PDB file of C-alpha atoms in Angstrom:
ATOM      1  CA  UNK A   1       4.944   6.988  -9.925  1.00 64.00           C
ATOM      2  CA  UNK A   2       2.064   4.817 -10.939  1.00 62.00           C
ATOM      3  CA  UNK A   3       1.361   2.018  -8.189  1.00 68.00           C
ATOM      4  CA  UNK A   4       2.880  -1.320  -8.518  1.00 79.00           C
ATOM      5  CA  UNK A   5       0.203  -4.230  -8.823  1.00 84.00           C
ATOM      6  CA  UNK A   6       1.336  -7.809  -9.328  1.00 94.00           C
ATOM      7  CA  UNK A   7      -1.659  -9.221  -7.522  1.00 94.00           C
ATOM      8  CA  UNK A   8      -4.646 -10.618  -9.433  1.00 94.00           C
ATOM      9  CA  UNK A   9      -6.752 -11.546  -5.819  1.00 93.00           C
ATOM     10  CA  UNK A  10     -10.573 -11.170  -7.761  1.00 92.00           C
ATOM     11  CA  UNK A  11     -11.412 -14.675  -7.013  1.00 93.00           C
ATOM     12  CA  UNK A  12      -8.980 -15.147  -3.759  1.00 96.00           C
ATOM     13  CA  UNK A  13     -10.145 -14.948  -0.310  1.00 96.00           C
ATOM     14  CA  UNK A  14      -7.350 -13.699   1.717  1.00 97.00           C
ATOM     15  CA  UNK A  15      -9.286 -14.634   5.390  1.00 97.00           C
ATOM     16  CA  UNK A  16      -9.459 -18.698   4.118  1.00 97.00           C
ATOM     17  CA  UNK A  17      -6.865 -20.923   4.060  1.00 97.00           C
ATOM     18  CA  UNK A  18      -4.351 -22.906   6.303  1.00 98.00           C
ATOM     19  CA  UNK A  19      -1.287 -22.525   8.078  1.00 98.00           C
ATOM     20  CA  UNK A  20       1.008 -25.065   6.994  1.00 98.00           C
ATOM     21  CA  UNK A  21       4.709 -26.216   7.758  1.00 98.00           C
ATOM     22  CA  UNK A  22       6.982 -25.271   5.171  1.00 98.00           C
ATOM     23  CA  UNK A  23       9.398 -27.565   5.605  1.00 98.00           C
ATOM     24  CA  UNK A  24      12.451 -25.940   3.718  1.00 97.00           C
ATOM     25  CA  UNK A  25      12.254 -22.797   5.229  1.00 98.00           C
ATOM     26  CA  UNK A  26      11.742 -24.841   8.662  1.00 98.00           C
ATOM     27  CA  UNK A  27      15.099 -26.779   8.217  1.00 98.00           C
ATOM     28  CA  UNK A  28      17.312 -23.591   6.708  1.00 98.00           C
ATOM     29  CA  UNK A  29      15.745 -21.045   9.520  1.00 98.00           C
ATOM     30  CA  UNK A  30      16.403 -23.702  12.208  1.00 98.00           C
ATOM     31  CA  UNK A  31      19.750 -24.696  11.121  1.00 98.00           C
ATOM     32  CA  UNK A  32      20.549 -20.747  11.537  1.00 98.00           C
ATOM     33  CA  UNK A  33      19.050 -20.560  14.618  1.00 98.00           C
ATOM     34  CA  UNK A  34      21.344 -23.894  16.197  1.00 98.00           C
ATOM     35  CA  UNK A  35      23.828 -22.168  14.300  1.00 98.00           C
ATOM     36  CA  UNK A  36      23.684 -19.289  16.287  1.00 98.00           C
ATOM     37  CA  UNK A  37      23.716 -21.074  19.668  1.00 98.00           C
ATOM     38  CA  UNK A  38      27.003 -22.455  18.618  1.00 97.00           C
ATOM     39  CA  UNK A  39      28.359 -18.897  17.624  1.00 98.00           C
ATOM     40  CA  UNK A  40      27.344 -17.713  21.319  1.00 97.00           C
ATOM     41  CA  UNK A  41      30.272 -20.681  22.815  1.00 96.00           C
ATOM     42  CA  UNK A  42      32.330 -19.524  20.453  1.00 96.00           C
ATOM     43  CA  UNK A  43      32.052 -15.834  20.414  1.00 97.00           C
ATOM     44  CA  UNK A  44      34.926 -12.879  19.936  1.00 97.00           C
ATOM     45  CA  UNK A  45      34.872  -9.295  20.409  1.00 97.00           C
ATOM     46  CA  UNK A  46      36.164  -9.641  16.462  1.00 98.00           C
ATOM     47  CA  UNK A  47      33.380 -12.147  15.328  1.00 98.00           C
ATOM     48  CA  UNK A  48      30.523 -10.293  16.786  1.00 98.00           C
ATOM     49  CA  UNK A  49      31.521  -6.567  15.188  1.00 98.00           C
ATOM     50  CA  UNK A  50      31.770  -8.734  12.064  1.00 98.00           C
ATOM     51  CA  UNK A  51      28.134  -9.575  12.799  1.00 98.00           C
ATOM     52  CA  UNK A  52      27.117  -6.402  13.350  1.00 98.00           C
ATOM     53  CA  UNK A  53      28.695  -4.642  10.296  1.00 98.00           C
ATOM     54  CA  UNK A  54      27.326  -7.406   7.680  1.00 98.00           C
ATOM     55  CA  UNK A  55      24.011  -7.475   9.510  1.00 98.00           C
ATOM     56  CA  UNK A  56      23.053  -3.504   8.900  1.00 98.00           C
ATOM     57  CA  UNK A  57      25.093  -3.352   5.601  1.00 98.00           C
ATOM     58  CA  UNK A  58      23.364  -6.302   4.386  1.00 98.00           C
ATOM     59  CA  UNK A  59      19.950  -5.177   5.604  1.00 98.00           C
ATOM     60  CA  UNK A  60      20.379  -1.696   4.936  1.00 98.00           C
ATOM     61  CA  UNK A  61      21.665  -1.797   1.199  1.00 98.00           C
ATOM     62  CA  UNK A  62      20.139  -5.107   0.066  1.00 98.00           C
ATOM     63  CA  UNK A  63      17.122  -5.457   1.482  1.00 98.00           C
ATOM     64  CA  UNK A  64      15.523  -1.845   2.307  1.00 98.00           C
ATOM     65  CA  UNK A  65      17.326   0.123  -0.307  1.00 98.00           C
ATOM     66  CA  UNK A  66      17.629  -2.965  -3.251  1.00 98.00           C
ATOM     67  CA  UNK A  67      14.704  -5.508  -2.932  1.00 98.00           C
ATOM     68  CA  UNK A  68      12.731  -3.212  -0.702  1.00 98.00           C
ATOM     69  CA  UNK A  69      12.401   0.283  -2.022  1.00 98.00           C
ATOM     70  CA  UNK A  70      13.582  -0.436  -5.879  1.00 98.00           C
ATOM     71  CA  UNK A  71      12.938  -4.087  -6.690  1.00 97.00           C
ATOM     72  CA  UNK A  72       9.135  -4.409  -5.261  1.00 97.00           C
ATOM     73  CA  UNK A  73       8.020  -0.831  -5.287  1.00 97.00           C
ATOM     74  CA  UNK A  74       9.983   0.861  -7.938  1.00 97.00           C
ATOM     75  CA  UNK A  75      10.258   3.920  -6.255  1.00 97.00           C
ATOM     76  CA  UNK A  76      13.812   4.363  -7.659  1.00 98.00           C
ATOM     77  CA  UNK A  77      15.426   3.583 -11.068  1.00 97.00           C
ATOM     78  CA  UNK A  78      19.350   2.650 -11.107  1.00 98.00           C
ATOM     79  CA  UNK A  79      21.473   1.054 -14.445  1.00 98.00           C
ATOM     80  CA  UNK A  80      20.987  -2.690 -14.952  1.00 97.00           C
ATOM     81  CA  UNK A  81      24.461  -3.377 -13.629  1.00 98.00           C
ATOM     82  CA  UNK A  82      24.021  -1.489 -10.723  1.00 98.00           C
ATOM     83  CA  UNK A  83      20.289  -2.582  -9.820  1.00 98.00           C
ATOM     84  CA  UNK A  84      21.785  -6.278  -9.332  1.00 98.00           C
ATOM     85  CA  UNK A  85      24.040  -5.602  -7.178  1.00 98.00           C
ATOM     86  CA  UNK A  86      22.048  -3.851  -5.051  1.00 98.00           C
ATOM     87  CA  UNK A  87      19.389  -7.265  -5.350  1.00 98.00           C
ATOM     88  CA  UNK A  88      22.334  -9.842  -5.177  1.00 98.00           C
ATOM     89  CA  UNK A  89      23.204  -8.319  -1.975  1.00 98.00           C
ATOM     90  CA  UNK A  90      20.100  -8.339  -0.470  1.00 98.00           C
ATOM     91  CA  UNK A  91      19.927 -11.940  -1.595  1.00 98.00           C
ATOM     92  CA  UNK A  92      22.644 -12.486   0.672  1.00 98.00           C
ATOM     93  CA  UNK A  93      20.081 -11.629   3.618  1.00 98.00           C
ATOM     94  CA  UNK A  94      19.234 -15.215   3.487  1.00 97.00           C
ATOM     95  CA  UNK A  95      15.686 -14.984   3.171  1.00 97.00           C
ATOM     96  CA  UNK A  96      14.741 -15.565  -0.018  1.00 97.00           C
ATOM     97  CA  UNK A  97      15.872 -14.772  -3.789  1.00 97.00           C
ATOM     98  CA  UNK A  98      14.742 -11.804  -5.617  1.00 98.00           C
ATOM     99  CA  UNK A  99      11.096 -13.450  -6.674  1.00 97.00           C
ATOM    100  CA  UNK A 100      10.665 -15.388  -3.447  1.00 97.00           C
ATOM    101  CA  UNK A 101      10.549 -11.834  -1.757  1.00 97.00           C
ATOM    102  CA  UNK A 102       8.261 -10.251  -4.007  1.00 97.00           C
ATOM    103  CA  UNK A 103       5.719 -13.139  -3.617  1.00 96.00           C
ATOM    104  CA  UNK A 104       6.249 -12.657   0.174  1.00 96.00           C
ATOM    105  CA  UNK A 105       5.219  -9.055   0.498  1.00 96.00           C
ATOM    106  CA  UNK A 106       3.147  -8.876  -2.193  1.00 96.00           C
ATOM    107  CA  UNK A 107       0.834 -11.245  -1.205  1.00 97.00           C
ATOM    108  CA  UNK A 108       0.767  -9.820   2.635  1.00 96.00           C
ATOM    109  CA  UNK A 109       0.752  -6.193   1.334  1.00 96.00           C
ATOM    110  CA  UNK A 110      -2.416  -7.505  -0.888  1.00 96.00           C
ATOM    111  CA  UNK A 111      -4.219  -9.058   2.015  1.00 96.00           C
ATOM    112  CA  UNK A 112      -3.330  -6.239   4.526  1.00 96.00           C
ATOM    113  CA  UNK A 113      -5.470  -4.077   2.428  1.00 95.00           C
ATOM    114  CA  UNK A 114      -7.726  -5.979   1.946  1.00 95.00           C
ATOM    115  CA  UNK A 115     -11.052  -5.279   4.177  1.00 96.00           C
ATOM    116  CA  UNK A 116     -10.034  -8.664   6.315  1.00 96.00           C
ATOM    117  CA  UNK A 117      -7.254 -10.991   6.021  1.00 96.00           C
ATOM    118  CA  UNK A 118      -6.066 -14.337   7.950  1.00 97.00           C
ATOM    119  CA  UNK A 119      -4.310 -14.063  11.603  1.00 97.00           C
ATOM    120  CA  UNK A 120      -1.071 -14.840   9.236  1.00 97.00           C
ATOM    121  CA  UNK A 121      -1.028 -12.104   7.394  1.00 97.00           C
ATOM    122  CA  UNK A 122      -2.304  -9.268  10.279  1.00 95.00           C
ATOM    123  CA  UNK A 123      -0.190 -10.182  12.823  1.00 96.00           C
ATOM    124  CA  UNK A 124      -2.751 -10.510  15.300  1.00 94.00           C
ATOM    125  CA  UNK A 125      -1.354 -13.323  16.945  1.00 95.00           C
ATOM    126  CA  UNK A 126       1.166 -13.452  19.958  1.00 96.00           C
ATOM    127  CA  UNK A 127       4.898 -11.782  19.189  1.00 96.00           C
ATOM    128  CA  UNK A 128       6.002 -15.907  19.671  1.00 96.00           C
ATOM    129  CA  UNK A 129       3.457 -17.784  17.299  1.00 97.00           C
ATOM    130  CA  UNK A 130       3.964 -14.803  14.395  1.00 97.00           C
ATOM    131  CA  UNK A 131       7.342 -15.361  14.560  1.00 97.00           C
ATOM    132  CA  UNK A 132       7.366 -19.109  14.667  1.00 97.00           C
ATOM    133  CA  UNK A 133       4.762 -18.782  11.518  1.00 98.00           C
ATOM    134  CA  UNK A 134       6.909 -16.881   9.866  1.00 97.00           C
ATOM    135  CA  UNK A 135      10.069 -18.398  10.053  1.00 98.00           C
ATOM    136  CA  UNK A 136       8.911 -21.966   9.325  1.00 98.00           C
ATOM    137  CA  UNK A 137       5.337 -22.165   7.733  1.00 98.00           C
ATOM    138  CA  UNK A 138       3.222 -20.439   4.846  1.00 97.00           C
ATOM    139  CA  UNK A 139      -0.211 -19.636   4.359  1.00 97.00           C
ATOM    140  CA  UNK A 140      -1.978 -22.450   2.230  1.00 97.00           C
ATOM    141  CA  UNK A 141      -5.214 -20.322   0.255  1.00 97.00           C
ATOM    142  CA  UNK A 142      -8.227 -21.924  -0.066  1.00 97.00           C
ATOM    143  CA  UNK A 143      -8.125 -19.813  -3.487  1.00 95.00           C
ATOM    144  CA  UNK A 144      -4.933 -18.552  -4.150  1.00 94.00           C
ATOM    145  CA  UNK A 145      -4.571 -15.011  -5.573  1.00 96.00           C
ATOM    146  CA  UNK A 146      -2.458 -15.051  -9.258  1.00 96.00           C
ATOM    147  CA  UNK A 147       0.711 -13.328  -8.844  1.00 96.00           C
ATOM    148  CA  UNK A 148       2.566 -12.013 -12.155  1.00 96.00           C
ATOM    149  CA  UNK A 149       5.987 -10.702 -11.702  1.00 95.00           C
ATOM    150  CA  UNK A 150       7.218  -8.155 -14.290  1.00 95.00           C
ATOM    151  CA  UNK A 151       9.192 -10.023 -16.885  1.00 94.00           C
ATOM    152  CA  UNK A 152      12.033  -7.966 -16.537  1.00 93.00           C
ATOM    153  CA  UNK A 153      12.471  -9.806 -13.350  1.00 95.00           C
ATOM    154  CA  UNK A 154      10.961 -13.011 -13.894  1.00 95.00           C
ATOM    155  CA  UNK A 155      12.716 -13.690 -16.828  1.00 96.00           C
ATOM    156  CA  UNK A 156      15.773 -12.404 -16.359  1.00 97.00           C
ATOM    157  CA  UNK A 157      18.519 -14.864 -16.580  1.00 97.00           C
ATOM    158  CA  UNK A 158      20.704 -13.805 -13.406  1.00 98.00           C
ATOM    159  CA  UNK A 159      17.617 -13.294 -11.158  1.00 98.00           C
ATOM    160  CA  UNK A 160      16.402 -16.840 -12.088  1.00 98.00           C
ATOM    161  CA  UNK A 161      19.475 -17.980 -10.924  1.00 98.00           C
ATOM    162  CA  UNK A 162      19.502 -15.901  -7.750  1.00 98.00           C
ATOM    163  CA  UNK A 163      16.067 -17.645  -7.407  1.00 98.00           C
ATOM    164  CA  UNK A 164      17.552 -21.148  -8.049  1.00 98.00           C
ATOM    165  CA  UNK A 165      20.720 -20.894  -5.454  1.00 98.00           C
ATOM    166  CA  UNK A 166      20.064 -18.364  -2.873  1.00 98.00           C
ATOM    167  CA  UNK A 167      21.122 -20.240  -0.237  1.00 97.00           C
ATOM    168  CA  UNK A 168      24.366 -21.542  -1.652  1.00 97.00           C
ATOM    169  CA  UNK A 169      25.451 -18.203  -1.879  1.00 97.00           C
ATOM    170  CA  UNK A 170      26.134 -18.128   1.837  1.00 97.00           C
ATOM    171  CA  UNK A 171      28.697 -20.930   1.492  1.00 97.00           C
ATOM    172  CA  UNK A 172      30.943 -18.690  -0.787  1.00 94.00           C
ATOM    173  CA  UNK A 173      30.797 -15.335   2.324  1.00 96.00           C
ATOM    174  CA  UNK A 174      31.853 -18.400   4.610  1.00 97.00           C
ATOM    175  CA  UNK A 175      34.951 -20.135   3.028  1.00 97.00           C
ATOM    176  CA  UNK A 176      36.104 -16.429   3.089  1.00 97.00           C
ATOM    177  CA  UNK A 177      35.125 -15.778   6.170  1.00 98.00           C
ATOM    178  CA  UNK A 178      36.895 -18.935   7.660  1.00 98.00           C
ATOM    179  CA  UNK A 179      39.613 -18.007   6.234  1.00 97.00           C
ATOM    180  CA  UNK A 180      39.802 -14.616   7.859  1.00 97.00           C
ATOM    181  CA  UNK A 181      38.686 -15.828  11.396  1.00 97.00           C
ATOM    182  CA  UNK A 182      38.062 -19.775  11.602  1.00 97.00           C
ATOM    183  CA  UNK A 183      35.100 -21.339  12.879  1.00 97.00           C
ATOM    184  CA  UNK A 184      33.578 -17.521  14.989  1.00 98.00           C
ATOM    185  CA  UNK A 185      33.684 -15.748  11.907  1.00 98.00           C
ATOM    186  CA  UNK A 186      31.460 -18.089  10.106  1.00 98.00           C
ATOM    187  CA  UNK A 187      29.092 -18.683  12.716  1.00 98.00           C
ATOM    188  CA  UNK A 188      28.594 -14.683  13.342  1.00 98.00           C
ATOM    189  CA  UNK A 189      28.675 -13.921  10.004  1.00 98.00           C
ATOM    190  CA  UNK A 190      26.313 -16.293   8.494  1.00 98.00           C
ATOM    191  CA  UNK A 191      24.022 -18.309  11.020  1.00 98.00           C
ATOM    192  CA  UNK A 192      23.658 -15.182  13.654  1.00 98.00           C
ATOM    193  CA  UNK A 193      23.697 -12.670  10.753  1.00 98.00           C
ATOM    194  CA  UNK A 194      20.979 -14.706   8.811  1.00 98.00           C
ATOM    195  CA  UNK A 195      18.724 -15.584  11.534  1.00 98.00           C
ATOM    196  CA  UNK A 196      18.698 -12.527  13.436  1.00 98.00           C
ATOM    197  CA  UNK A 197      18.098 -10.573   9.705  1.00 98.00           C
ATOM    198  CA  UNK A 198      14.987 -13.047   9.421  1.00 97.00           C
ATOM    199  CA  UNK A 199      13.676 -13.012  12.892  1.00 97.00           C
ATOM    200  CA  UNK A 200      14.567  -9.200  13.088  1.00 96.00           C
ATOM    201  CA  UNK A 201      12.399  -8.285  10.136  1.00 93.00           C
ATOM    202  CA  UNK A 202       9.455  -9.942  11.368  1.00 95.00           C
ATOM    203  CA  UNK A 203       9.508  -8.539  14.380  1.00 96.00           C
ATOM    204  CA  UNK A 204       9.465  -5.058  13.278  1.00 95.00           C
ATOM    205  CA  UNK A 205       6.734  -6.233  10.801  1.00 95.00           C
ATOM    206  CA  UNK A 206       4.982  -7.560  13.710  1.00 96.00           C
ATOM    207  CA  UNK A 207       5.201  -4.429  16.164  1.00 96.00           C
ATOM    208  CA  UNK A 208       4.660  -2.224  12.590  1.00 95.00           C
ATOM    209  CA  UNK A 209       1.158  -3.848  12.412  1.00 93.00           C
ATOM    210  CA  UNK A 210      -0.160  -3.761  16.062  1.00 89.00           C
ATOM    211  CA  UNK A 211      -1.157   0.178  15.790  1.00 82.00           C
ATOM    212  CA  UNK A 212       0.257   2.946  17.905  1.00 79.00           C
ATOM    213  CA  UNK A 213       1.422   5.979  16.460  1.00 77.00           C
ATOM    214  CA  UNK A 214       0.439   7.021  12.638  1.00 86.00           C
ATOM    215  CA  UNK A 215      -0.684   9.758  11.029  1.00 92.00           C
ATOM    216  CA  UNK A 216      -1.972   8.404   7.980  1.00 95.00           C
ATOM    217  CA  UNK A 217      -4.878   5.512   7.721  1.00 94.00           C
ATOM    218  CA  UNK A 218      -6.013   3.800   4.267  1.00 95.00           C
ATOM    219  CA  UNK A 219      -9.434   3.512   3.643  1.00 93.00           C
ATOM    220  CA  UNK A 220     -10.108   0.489   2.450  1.00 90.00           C
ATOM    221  CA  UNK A 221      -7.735  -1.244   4.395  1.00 94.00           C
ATOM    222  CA  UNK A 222      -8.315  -3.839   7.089  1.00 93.00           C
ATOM    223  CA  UNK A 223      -4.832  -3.951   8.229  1.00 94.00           C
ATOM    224  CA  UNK A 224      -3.301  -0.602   9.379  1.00 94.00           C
ATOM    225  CA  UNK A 225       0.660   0.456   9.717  1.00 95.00           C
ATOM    226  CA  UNK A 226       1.691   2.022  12.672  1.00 95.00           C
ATOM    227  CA  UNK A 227       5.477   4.090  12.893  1.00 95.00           C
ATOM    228  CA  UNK A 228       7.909   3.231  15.680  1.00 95.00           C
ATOM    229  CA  UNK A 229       9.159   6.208  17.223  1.00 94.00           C
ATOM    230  CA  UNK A 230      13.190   6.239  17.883  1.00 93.00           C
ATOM    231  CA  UNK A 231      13.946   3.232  15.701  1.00 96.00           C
ATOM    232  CA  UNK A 232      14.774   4.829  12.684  1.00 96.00           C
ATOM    233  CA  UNK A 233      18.658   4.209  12.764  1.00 96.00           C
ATOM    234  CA  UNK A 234      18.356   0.684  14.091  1.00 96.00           C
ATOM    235  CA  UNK A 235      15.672  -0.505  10.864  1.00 97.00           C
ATOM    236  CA  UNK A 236      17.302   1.968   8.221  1.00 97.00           C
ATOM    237  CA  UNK A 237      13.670   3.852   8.422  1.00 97.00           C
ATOM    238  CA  UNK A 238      11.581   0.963   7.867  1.00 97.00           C
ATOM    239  CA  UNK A 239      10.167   1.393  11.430  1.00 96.00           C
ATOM    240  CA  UNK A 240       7.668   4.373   9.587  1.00 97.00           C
ATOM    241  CA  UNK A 241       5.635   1.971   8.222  1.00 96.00           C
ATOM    242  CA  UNK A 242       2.588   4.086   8.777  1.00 96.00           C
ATOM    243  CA  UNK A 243       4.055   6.318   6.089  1.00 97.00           C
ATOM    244  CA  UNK A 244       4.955   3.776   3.817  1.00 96.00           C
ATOM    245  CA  UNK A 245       1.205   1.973   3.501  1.00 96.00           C
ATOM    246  CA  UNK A 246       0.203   5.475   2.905  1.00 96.00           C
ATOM    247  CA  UNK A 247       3.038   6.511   0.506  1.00 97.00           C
ATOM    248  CA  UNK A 248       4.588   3.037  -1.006  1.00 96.00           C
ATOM    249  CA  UNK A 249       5.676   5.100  -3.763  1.00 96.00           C
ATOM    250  CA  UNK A 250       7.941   7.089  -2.290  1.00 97.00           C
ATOM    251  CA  UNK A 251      11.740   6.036  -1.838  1.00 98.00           C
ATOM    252  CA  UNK A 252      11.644   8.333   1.489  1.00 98.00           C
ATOM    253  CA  UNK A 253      10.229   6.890   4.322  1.00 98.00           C
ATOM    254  CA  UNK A 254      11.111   8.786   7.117  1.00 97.00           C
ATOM    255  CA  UNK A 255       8.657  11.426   5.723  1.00 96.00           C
ATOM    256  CA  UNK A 256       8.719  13.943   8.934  1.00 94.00           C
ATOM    257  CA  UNK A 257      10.894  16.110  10.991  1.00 93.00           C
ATOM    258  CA  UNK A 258      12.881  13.543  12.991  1.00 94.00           C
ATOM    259  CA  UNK A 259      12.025  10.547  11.625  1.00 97.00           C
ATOM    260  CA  UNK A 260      15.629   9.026  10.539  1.00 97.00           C
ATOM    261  CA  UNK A 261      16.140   7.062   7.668  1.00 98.00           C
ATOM    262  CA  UNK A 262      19.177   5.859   6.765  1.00 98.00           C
ATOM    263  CA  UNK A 263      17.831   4.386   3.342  1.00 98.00           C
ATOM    264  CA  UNK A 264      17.270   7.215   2.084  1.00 98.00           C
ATOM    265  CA  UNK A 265      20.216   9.105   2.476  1.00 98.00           C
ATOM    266  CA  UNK A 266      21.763   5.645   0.750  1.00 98.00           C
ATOM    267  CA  UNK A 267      19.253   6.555  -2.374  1.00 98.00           C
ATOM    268  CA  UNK A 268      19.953  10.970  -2.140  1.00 98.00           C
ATOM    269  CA  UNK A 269      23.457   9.827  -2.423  1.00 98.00           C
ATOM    270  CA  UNK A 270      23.228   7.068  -5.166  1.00 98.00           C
ATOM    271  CA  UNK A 271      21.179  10.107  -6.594  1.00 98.00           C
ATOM    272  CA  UNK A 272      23.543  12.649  -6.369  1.00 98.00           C
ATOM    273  CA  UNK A 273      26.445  10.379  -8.103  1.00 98.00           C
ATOM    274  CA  UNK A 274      23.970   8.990 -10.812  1.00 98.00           C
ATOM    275  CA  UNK A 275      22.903   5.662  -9.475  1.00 98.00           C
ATOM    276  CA  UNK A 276      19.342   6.154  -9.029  1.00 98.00           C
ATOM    277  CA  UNK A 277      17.259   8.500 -10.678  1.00 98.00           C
ATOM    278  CA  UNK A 278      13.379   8.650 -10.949  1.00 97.00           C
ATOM    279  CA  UNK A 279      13.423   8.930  -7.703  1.00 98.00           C
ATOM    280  CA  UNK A 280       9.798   8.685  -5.829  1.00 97.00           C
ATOM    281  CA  UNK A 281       8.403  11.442  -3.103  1.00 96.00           C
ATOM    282  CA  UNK A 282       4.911  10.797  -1.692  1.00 96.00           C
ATOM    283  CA  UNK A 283       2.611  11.840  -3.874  1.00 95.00           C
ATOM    284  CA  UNK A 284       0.537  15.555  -4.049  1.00 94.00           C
ATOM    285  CA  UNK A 285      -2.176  16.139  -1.733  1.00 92.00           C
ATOM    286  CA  UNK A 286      -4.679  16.072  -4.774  1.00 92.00           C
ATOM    287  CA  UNK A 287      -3.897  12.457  -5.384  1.00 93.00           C
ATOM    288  CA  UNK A 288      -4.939  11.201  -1.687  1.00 93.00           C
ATOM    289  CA  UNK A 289      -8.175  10.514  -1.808  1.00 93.00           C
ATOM    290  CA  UNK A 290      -7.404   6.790  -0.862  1.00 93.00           C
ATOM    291  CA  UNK A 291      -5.945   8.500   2.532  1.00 95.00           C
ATOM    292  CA  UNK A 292      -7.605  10.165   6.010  1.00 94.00           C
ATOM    293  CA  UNK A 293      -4.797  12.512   7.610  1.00 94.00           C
ATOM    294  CA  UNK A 294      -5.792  12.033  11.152  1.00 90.00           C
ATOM    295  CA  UNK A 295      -4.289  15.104  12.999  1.00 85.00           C
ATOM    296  CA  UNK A 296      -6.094  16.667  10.887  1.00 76.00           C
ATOM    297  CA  UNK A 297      -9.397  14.775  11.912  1.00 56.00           C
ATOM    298  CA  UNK A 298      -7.697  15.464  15.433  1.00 53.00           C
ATOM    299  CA  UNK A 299      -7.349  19.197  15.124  1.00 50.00           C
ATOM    300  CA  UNK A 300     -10.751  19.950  13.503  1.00 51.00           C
ATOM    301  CA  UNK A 301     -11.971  18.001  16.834  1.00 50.00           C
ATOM    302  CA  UNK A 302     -10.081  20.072  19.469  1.00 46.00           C
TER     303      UNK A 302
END
């Protein structure tokens, strides 16, 4: 599949700008987090499985296998119909519509490979302030790089309006949810499910970008991805992010022998019933010129 490029940065300067308090993402991450503290007092055995099983399905389906994998790379096709359900659930995440997310990775993916970027986009900072960036500033560009989002997104009617009311779609999961299980169910199932999803993320992004072990390095790239062995099951195979900065074409992540990833046996299956064809595979060695394999650099050494 060709590479996906919404990024104009030929003017931009991804190492200047400033850190600045965003203060709607400040108030609704916050809110989650207090939110949380209360579900805690008020915790069941029943509220916190409820938690658990909207977290991953919510994470795994909407955000690595819909927005992730098909909405921002493209390294899967499904039908129309099908495609926004997969992005209205991972709207339901609670981190940003289906735009708001491309313009978040996008960006970072765009600095990371960059030959230098800002602390805010490398991670280089402590675990604590990366977080704390993350979940309540953004980066203010000195000059800002021009980011065009395929109209088939950007002007599509129901993804504006995912756009517009992302947030209010967590009040409609909790009036059902208090209705199954009062005041525990609402608190698990939106503010812990929300804030742990956000703060969750970031932290994988965080340890994902502080190298350890990866085969693959990009040449041009200032930022490198490292893979997190024995995580694959807990972050649906986004933990091989070493793989991914070298293949971000390819709908499989988990590219080795052991490496589990639970997305992609979501996408073999939506394959294998019709829901997702054009599927992506990393591509031929002949077409990796933009890579070093380093245990191969490794074994010509020993």
């Amino acid at each position: 599949m060709a590479p996906v490029i919404r990024i104009d940065g030929s003017v931009a300067d991804p190492t200047a700008g400033t850190v600045r308090i965003d203060w709607p993402k400040a108030v609704w991450n916050g809110a989650m987090l207090l939110g949380t503290a209360c579900a805690i007092a008020l915790a069941t055995w029943q509220s916190v499985l409820l938690f658990l099983a909207l977290t991953y399905a919510t994470l795994l389906i909407g955000h690595s296998v819909g927005m992730h994998r098909m909405m921002i790379h493209r390294s899967f096709k499904s039908p129309r119909w099908f495609a926004r359900i997969l992005i209205y659930i991972g709207t339901l995440v609670g981190v940003s519509g289906p735009s708001g997310i491309i313009a978040i990775h996008d960006i970072r993916d765009w600095a990371q490979r960059e030959p230098a970027c800002h602390d805010f986009f490398a991670h280089r900072r402590s675990l604590f302030q990366d977080l704390v960036w993350n979940l309540t500033c953004r980066f203010e560009f000195d000059r800002t790089p021009v980011l065009t989002i395929e109209s088939k997104i950007a002007d599509d009617a129901f993804y504006q309006f995912l756009d517009a009311t992302w947030r209010w779609h967590q009040l409609l999961i909790a009036i059902v949810l208090y209705w199954i299980g009062g005041w525990p169910f609402v608190l698990w199932g939106i503010c812990a499910r929300v804030f742990v999803s956000a703060a969750g993320h970031w932290t994988i992004t965080y340890f994902c970008h502080n190298p350890g072990p990866g085969r693959w390095q990009v040449k041009a790239a200032g930022i490198q991805a490292s893979n997190l062995p024995g995580l694959g099951l807990l972050t649906y195979g986004e933990c091989w992010h070493n793989n991914h900065h070298a293949f971000p074409e390819s709908a499989r992540i988990g590219i080795e022998k052991g490496q589990s990833d639970p997305g992609w046996w979501i996408i073999r299956m939506l394959e294998n019933i019709g829901l997702a064809y054009e599927v992506g595979r990393p591509r031929g060695n002949k077409a990796r010129g933009d890579l070093l394999d380093l245990t191969q650099d490794q074994r010509s050494n020993s």
